[in-house]
Coordinates of C-alpha atoms and ligand atoms in Angstrom, one line a residue:
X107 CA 0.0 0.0 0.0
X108 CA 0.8 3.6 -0.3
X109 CA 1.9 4.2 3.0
X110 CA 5.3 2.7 2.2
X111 CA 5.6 5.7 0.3
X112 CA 7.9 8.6 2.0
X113 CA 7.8 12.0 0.0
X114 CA 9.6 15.0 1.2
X115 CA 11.4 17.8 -1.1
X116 CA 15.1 19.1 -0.8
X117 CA 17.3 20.8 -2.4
X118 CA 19.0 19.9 -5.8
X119 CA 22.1 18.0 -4.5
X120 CA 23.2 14.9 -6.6
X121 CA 22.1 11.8 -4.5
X122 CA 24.4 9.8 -3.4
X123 CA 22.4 6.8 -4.1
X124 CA 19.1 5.4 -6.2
X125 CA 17.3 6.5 -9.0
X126 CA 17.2 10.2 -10.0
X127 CA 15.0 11.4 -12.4
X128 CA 15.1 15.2 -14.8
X129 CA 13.3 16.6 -17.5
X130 CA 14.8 17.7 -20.7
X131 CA 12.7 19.6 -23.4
X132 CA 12.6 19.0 -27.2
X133 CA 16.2 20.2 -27.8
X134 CA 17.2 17.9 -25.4
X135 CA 17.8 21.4 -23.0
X136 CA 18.5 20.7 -19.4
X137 CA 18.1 23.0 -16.6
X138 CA 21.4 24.6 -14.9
X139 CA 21.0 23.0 -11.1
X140 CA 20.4 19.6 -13.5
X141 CA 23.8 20.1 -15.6
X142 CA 24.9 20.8 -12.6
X143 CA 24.3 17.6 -10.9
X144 CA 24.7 15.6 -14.2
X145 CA 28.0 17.3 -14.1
X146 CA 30.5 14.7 -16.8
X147 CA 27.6 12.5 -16.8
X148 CA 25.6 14.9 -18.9
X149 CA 27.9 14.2 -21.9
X150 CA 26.3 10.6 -21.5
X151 CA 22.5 11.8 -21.7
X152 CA 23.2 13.2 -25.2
X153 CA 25.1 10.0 -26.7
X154 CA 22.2 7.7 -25.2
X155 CA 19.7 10.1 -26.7
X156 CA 21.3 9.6 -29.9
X157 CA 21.8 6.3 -29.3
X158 CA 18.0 5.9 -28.8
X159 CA 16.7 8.4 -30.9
X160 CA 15.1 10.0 -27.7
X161 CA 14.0 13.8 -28.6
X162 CA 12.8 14.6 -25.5
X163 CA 9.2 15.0 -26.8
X164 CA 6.4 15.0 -24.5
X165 CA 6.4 11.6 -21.8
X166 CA 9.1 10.1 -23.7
X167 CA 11.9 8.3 -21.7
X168 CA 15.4 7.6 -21.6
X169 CA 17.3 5.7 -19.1
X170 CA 20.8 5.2 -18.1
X171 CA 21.8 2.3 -15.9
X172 CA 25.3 2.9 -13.7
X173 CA 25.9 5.9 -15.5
X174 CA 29.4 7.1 -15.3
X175 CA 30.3 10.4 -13.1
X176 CA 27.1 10.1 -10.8
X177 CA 26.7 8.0 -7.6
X178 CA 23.0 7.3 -8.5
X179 CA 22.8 3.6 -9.6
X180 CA 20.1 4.8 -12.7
X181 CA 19.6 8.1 -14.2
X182 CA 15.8 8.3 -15.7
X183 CA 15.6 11.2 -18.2
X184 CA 11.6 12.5 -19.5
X185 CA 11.0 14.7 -21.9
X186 CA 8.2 17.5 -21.4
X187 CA 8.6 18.2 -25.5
X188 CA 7.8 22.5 -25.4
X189 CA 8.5 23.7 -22.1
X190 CA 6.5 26.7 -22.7
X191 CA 3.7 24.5 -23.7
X192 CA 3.0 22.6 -20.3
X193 CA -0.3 23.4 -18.7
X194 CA -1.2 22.9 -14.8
X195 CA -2.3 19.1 -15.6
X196 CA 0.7 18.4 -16.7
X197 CA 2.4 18.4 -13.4
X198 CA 0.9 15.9 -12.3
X199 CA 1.2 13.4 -15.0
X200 CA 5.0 14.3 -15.1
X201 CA 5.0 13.0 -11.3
X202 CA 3.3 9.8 -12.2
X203 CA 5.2 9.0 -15.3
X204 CA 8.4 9.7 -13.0
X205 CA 7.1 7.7 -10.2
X206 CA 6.3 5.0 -13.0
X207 CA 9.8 5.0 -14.0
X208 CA 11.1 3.7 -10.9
X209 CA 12.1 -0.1 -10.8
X210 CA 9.9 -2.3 -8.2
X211 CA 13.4 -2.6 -6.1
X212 CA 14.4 0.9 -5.8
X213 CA 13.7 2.3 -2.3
X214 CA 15.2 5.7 -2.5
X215 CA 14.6 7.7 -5.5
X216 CA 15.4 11.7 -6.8
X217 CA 13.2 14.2 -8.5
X218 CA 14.3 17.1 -9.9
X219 CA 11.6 19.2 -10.2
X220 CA 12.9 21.5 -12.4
X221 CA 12.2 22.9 -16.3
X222 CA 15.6 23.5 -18.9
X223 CA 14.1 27.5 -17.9
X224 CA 14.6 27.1 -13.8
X225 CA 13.2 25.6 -11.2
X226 CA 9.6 24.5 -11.3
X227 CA 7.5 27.0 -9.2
X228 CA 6.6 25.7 -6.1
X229 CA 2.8 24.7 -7.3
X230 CA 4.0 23.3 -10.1
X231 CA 6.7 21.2 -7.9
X232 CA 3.7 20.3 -5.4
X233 CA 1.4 18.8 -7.8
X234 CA 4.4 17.1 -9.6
X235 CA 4.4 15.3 -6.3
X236 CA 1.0 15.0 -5.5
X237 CA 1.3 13.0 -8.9
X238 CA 3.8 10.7 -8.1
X239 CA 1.8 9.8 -4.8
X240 CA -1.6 8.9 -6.9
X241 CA 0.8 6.6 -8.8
X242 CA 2.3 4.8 -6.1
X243 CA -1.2 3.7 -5.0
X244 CA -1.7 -0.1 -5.3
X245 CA -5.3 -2.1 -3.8
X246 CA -3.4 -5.5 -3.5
X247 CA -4.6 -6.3 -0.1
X248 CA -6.0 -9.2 -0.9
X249 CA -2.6 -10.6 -2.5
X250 CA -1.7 -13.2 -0.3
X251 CA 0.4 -15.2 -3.1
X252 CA 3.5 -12.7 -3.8
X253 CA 7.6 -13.4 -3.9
X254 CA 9.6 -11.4 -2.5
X255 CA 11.3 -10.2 -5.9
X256 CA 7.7 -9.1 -6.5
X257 CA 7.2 -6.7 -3.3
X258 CA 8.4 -3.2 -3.3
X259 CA 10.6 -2.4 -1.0
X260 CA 9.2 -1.8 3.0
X261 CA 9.5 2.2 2.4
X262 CA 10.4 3.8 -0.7
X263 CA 12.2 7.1 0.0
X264 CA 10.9 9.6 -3.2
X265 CA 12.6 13.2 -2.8
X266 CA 11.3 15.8 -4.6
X267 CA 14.4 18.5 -5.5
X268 CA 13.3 22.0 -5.7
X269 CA 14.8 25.6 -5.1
X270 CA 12.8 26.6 -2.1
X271 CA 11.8 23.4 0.2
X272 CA 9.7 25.7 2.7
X273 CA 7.4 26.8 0.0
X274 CA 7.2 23.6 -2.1
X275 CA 6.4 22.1 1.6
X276 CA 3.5 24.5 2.2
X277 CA 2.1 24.1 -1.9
X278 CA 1.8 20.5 -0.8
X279 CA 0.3 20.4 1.8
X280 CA -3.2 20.7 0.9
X281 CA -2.5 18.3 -2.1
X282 CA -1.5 16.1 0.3
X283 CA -4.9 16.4 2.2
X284 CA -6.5 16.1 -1.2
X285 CA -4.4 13.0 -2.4
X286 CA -5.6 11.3 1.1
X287 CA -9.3 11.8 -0.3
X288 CA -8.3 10.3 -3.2
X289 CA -6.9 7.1 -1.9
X290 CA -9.7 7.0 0.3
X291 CA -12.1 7.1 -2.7
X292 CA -10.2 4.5 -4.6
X293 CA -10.1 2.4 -1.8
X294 CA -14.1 2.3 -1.2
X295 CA -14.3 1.7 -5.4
X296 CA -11.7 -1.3 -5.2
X297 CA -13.0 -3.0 -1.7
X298 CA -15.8 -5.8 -3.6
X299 CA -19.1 -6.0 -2.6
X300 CA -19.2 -9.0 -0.1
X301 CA -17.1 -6.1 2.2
X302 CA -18.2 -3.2 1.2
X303 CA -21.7 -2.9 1.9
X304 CA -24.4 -0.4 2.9
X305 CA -23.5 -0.6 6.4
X306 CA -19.9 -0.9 6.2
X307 CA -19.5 1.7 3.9
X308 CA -21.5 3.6 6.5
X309 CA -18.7 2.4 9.0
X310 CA -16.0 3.5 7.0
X311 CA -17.4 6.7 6.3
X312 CA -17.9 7.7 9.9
X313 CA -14.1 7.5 10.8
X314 CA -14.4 10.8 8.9
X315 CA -15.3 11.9 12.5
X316 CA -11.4 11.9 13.1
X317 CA -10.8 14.9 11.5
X318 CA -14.1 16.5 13.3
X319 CA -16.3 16.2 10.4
X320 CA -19.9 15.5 11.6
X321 CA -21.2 12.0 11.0
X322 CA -24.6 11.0 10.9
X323 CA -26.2 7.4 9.5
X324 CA -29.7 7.1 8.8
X325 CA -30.9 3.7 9.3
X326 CA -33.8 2.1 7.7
X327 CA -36.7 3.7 10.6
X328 CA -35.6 7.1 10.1
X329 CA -35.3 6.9 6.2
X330 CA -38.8 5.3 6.7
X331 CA -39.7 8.2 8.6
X332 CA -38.6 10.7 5.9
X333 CA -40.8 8.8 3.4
X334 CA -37.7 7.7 1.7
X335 CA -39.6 5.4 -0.9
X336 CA -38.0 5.3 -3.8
X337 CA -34.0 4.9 -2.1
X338 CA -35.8 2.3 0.1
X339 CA -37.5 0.5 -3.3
X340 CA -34.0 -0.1 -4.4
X341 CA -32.7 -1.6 -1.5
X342 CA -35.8 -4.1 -0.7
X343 CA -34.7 -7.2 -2.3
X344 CA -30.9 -7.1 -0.6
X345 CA -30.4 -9.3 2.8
X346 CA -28.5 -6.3 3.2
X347 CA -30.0 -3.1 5.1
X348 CA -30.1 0.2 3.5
X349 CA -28.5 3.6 4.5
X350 CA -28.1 7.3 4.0
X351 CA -25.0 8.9 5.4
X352 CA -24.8 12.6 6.0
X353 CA -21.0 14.4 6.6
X354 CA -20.9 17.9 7.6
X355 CA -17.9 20.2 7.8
X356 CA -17.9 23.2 8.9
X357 CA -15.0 25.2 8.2
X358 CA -16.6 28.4 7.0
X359 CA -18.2 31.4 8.5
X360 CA -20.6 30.3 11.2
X361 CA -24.1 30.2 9.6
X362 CA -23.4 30.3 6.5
X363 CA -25.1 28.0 3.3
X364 CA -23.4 24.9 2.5
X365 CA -22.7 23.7 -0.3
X366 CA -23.6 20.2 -1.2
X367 CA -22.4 17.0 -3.0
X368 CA -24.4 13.8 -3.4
X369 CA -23.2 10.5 -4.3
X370 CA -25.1 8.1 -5.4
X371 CA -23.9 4.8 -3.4
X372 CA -25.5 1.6 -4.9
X373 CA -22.8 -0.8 -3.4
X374 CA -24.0 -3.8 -5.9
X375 CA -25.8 -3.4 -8.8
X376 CA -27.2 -6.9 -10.5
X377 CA -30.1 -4.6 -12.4
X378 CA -32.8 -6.3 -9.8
X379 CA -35.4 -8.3 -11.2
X380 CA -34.4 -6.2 -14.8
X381 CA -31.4 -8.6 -14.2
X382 CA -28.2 -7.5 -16.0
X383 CA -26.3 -9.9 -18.2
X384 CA -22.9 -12.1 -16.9
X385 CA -20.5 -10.4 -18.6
X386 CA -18.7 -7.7 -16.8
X387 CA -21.6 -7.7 -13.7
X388 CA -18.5 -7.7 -11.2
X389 CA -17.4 -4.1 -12.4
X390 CA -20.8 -3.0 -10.3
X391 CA -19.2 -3.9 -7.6
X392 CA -17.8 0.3 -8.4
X393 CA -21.9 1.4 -8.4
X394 CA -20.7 3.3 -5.5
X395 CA -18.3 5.7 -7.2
X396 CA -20.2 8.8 -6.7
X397 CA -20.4 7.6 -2.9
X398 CA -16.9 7.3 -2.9
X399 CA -16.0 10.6 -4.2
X400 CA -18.5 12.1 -1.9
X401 CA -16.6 10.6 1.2
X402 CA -13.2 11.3 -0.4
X403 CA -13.8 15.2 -1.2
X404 CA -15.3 16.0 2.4
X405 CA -12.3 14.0 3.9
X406 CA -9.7 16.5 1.8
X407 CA -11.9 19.0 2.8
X408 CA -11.7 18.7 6.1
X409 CA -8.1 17.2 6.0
X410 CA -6.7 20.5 4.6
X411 CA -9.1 22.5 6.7
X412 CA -10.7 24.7 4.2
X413 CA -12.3 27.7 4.6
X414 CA -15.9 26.5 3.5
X415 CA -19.3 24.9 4.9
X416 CA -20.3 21.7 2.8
X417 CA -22.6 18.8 3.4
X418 CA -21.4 15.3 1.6
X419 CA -24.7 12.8 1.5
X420 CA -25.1 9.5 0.2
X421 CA -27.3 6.8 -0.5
X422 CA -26.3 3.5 0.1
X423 CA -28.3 0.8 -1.2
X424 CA -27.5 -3.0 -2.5
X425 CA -29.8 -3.6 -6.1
X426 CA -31.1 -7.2 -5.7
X427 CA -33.2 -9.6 -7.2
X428 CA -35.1 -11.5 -4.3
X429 CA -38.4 -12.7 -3.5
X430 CA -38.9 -9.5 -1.9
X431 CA -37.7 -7.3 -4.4
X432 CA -39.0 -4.4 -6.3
X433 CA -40.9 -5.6 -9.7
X434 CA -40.9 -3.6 -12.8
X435 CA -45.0 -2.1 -12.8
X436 CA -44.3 -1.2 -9.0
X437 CA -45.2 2.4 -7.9
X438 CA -43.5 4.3 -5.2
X439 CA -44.1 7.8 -3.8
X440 CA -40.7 9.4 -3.0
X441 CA -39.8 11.8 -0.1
X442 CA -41.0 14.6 -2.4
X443 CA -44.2 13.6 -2.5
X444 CA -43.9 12.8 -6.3
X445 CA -44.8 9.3 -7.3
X446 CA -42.6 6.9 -10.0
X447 CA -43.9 4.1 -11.9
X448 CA -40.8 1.3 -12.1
X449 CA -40.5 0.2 -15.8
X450 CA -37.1 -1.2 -15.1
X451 CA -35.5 -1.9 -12.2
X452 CA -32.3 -1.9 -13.4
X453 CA -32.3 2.2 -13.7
X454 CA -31.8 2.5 -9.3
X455 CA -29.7 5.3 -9.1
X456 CA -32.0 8.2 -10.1
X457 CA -34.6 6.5 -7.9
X458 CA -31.8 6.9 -4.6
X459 CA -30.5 10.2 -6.2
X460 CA -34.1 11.3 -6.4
X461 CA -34.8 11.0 -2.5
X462 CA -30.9 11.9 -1.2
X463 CA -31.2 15.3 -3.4
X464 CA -34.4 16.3 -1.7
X465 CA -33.3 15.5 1.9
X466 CA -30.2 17.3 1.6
X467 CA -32.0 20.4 -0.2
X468 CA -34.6 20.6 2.1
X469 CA -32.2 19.8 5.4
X470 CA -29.8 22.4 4.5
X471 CA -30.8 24.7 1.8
X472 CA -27.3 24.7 -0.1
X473 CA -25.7 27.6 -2.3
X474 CA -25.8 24.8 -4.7
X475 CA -26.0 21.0 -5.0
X476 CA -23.7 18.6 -7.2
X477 CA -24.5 15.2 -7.2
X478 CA -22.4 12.3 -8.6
X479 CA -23.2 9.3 -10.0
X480 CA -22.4 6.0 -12.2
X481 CA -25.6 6.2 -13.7
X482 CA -26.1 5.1 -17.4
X483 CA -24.0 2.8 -19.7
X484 CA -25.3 5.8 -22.2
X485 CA -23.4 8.2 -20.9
X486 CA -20.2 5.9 -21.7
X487 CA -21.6 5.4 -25.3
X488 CA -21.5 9.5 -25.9
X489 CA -18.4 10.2 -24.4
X490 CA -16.2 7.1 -23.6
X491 CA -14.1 7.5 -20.6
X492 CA -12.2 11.0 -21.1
X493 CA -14.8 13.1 -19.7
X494 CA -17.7 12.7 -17.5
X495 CA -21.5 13.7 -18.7
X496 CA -22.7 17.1 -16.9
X497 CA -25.9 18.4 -16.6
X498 CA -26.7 22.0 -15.0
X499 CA -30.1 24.6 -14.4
X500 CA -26.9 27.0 -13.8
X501 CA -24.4 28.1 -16.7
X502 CA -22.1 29.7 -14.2
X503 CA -22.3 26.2 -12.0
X504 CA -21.5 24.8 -15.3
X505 CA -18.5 26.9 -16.1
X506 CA -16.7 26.5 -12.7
X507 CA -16.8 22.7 -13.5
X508 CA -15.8 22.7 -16.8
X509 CA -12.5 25.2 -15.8
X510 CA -11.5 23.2 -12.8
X511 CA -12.1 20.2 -14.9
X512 CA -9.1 21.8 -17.6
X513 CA -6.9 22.4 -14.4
X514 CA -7.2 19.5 -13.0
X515 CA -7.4 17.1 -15.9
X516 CA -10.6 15.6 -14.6
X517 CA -12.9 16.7 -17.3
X518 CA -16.7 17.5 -18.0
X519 CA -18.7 17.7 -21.0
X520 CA -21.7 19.8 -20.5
X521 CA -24.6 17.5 -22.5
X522 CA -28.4 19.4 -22.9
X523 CA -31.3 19.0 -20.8
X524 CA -34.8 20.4 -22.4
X525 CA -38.5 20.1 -22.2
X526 CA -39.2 17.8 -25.1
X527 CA -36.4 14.6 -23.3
X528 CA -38.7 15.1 -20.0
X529 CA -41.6 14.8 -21.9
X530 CA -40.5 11.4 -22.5
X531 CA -40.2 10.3 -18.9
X532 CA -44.3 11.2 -18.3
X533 CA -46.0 8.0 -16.8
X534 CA -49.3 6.7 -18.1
X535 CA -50.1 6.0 -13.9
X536 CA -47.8 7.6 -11.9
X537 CA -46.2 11.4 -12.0
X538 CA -43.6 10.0 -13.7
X539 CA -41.5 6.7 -14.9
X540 CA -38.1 5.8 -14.1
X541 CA -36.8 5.2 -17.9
X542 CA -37.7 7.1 -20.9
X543 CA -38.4 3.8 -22.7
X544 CA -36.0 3.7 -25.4
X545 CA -31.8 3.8 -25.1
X546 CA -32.0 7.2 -27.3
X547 CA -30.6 9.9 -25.3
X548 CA -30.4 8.0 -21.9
X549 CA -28.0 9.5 -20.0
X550 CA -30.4 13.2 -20.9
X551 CA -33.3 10.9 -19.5
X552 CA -32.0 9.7 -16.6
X553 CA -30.3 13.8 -15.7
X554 CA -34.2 15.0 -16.7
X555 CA -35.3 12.0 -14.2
X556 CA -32.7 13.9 -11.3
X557 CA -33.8 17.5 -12.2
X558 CA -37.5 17.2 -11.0
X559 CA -36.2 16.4 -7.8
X560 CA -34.3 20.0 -7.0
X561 CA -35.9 23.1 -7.4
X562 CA -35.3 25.6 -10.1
X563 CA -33.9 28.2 -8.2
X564 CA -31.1 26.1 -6.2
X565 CA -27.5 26.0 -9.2
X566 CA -27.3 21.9 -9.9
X567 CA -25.2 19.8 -11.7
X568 CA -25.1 16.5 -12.1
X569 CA -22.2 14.7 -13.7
X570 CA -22.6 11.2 -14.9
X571 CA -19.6 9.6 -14.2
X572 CA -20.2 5.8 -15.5
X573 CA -17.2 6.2 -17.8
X574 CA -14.3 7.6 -15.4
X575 CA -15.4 6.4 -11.8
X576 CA -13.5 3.5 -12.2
X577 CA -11.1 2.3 -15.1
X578 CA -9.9 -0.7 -16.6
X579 CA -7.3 1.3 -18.5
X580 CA -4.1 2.4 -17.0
X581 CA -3.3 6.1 -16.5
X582 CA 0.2 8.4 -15.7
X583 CA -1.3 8.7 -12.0
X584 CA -3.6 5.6 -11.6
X585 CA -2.5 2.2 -12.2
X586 CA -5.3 0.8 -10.0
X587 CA -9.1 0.1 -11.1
X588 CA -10.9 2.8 -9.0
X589 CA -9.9 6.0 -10.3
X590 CA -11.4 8.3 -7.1
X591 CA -12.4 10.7 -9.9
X592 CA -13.7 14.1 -9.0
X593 CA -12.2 14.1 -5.9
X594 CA -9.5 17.2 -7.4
X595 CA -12.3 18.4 -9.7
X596 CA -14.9 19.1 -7.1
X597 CA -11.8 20.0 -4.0
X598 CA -10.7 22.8 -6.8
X599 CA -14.5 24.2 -7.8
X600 CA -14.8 24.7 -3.7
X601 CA -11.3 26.6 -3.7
X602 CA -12.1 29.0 -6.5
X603 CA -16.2 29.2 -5.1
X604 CA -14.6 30.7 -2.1
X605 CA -11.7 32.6 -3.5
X606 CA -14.0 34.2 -6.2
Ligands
BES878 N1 -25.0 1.4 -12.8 C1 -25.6 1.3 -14.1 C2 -24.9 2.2 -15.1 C3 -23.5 1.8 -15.4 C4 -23.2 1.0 -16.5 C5 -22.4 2.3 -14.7 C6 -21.9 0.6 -16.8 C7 -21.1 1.9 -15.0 C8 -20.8 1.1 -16.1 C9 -27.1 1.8 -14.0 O1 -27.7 1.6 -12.8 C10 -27.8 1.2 -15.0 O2 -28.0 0.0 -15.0 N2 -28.3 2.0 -16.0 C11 -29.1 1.4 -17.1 C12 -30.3 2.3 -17.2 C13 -31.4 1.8 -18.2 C14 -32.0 0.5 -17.6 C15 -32.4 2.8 -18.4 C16 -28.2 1.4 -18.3 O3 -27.4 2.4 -18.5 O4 -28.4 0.5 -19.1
MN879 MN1 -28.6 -0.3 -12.8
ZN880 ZN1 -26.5 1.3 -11.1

């Protein structure tokens, strides 16, 4: 696990051991504290570069094993092609491809963070390492089977080389709080369902309480209370028991609005009666993404202290076919008051989304309410897995996701809600049905589904995140499944909500 990790910065010395890794640009430049270091050894990078046709383009590697001159037993070379060109998401990825670079033996390892130009700015330098911390990550608790030769070493020793350690220090900080929210979220979307279920995600959620966020879990008689029918639908064929989680933290100004974030937590999702198909049922084992992001962005919150009140709630429900379950034909009156014919019990989320939006509006009257949620295998047919589907009532909600989403590299697409796709959800019994009866625009149907369930003056967005929240492709920061998507996104639209 990560926590073999040790990351510190210092300042650029040659070490004396290990791996170290620079940058070059597309001319091959290196920086002056990096020639410095490289001192006769530099001679080397440009005959192996040659050697290997390396140009120093973008992500492109070259590495030297014993190289002469330098005390470090491996000298890893990447390329950031046009210096000039490098955006804020960049950083990142340049940690995680360093981090990447290491060999599975090496415990102590060199970064210099640092640009043919100068030193990398202290930001720049702090999410390089918050990079090569998300890459590090590994869920292999339950390998019981592996060789030594096949274990990283007890700690692994990273240094991050910069020009001012104080201020690289305090830039990382709170990316260090954030990084812990996205472990934490990764964790939750990893951990299968046989452990991680309603109540034990309830369980893991509350240990939030360490870091004095308040905690509260509603169990199946207060939901019942609230007239939580449609969250409670879901969950009535599972031997397991249902439950909403609520996490408040309260960093702001006393009194003042929340803002809110809903995740939609279904911890197994078989379809129900509306059974799904064998193939690939275990990835809904991740139907709890939204959940997990929730948990993770209130504990970075709260880890790094910010300056902000915000509610995190979730709905955490297991979707089961049983003798008791939910039948397609089946109508249920939510906490709203509005009723929903089931046509297919496989579409659950927007039926727990629908009652955990309403609570948490009601409850706490939020500036404005973002819910999350791996809701429809449409959403991953429109847009693969690049960027998540939003939905918004609020363009300038709208526009604060899709420029965090630029700076962070966790993008949104904004996709059109309208009267004519609610239309389609009208219900020849009920106020309304849960599908709009054909796979055309089903991701627009499910988000019109969401939207009569918060009220038109309250900013909303939804974001559809069936294609990131969790990943069987590899990435420069994630090697794992679970991604903990939105976790950065939705830490950075808080920052600039409060800072703007
Ligand atoms: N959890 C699924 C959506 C999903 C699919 C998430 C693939 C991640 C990967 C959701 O509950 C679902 O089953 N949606 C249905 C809705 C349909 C029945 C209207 C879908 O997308 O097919
Ligand atoms: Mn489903
Ligand atoms: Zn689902």
């Amino acid at each position: 696990m990560t926590d073999a990790l040790k990351l510190g910065f210092g300042p650029f010395t040659p070490p004396a051991k290990g791996v170290l890794v620079v940058f070059c640009d597309a001319d091959l430049k290196l920086g002056p504290a990096t020639r410095k270091a490289l001192g006769s050894a530099a001679g080397l990078v440009a005959r192996a570069a040659k050697a290997e046709r390396f140009t120093g383009k973008k992500n492109a590697v070259l590495e030297l094993v014993v190289p002469e001159g330098l005390k470090a037993a491996r000298l890893v070379v990447i390329g950031v092609g046009k210096a000039t060109e490098l955006t804020p998401k960049d950083f990142p990825k340049l940690g995680g491809l360093a981090m990447g670079k290491l060999p599975n033996s090496a415990s102590d390892a060199t970064v210099f963070a640092e640009l043919p130009g100068g030193a990398m700015k202290s930001e720049q330098a702090a999410d390089l390492a918050q990079g090569a911390r998300l890459r590090a990550y590994a869920f292999d608790r339950y390998k019981t089977k592996r060789t030594d030769d096949e274990k990283p070493p007890a700690t692994r020793n990273v240094t991050i080389a910069v020009s001012d350690v104080a201020a690289a220090r305090r830039a990382y900080d709170p990316r260090s709080a954030i990084s812990d929210g996205v472990l934490l979220a990764r964790d939750l979307v990893n951990e299968p369902a046989n452990v991680l279920f309603p109540e034990e995600f309830a369980r893991r959620a509350s240990t939030l309480k360490k870091l004095r966020v308040a905690v509260e879990v509603l169990d199946l008689k207060a939901m019942k209370k609230l007239g939580m029918n449609a969250l409670l639908g879901v969950g009535q064929g599972s031997a397991r028991e249902s439950r909403v989680v609520v996490m408040r933290w309260n960093g702001g100004k006393v009194g003042q609005a929340p803002v809110a974030f809903i995740g939609k937590g279904v911890c197994f999702d078989t379809g129900g009666i509306s059974i799904k198909p064998a193939a690939s049922m275990e990835d809904m084992k991740g139907d709890m993404a939204g959940a997990a992001c929730v948990v993770g962005l209130m504990y970075a919150l709260a880890a790094r202290k910010a300056h902000v009140n915000a509610v995190g709630v979730v709905g955490l429900v297991e979707n089961m076919p049983d003798g008791n379950a939910q039948r397609p034909g089946d109508i249920v009156k939510s906490m709203s008051g509005q009723t929903i014919e089931i046509i297919n019990t496989d579409a659950e989320g927007r039926l727990v989304l629908a009652d955990v939006i309403w609570y948490a509006a009601q409850r706490f009257k939020p500036k404005f309410i973002v819910d999350l949620a791996t809701l429809t295998g449409a959403i991953i047919v429109a847009l693969g897995q690049e960027y998540a589907g939003m939905f918004s009532n609020n363009d300038q909600l709208a526009d604060r996701l899709i420029k965090a989403g630029i700076e962070t590299g966790e993008l949104v697409w904004r996709m059109p809600l309208a009267p004519e796709y609610d239309k389609m959800i009208d219900s020849k019994f009920a106020d309304m049905k849960n599908t709009g009866g054909t796979r055309w625009g089903g991701a627009i149907t499910a988000a019109q589904f969401i939207k009569r369930f918060v009220d038109d003056k309250t900013p909303w967005a939804h974001l559809d995140i069936a294609g990131t929240g969790f990943d069987s492709r590899q990435t420069d920061i994630n090697k794992s499944w679970g991604s903990g998507w939105g976790v950065r996104l939705l830490d950075r639209v808080v920052a600039d909500y409060y800072e703007t």
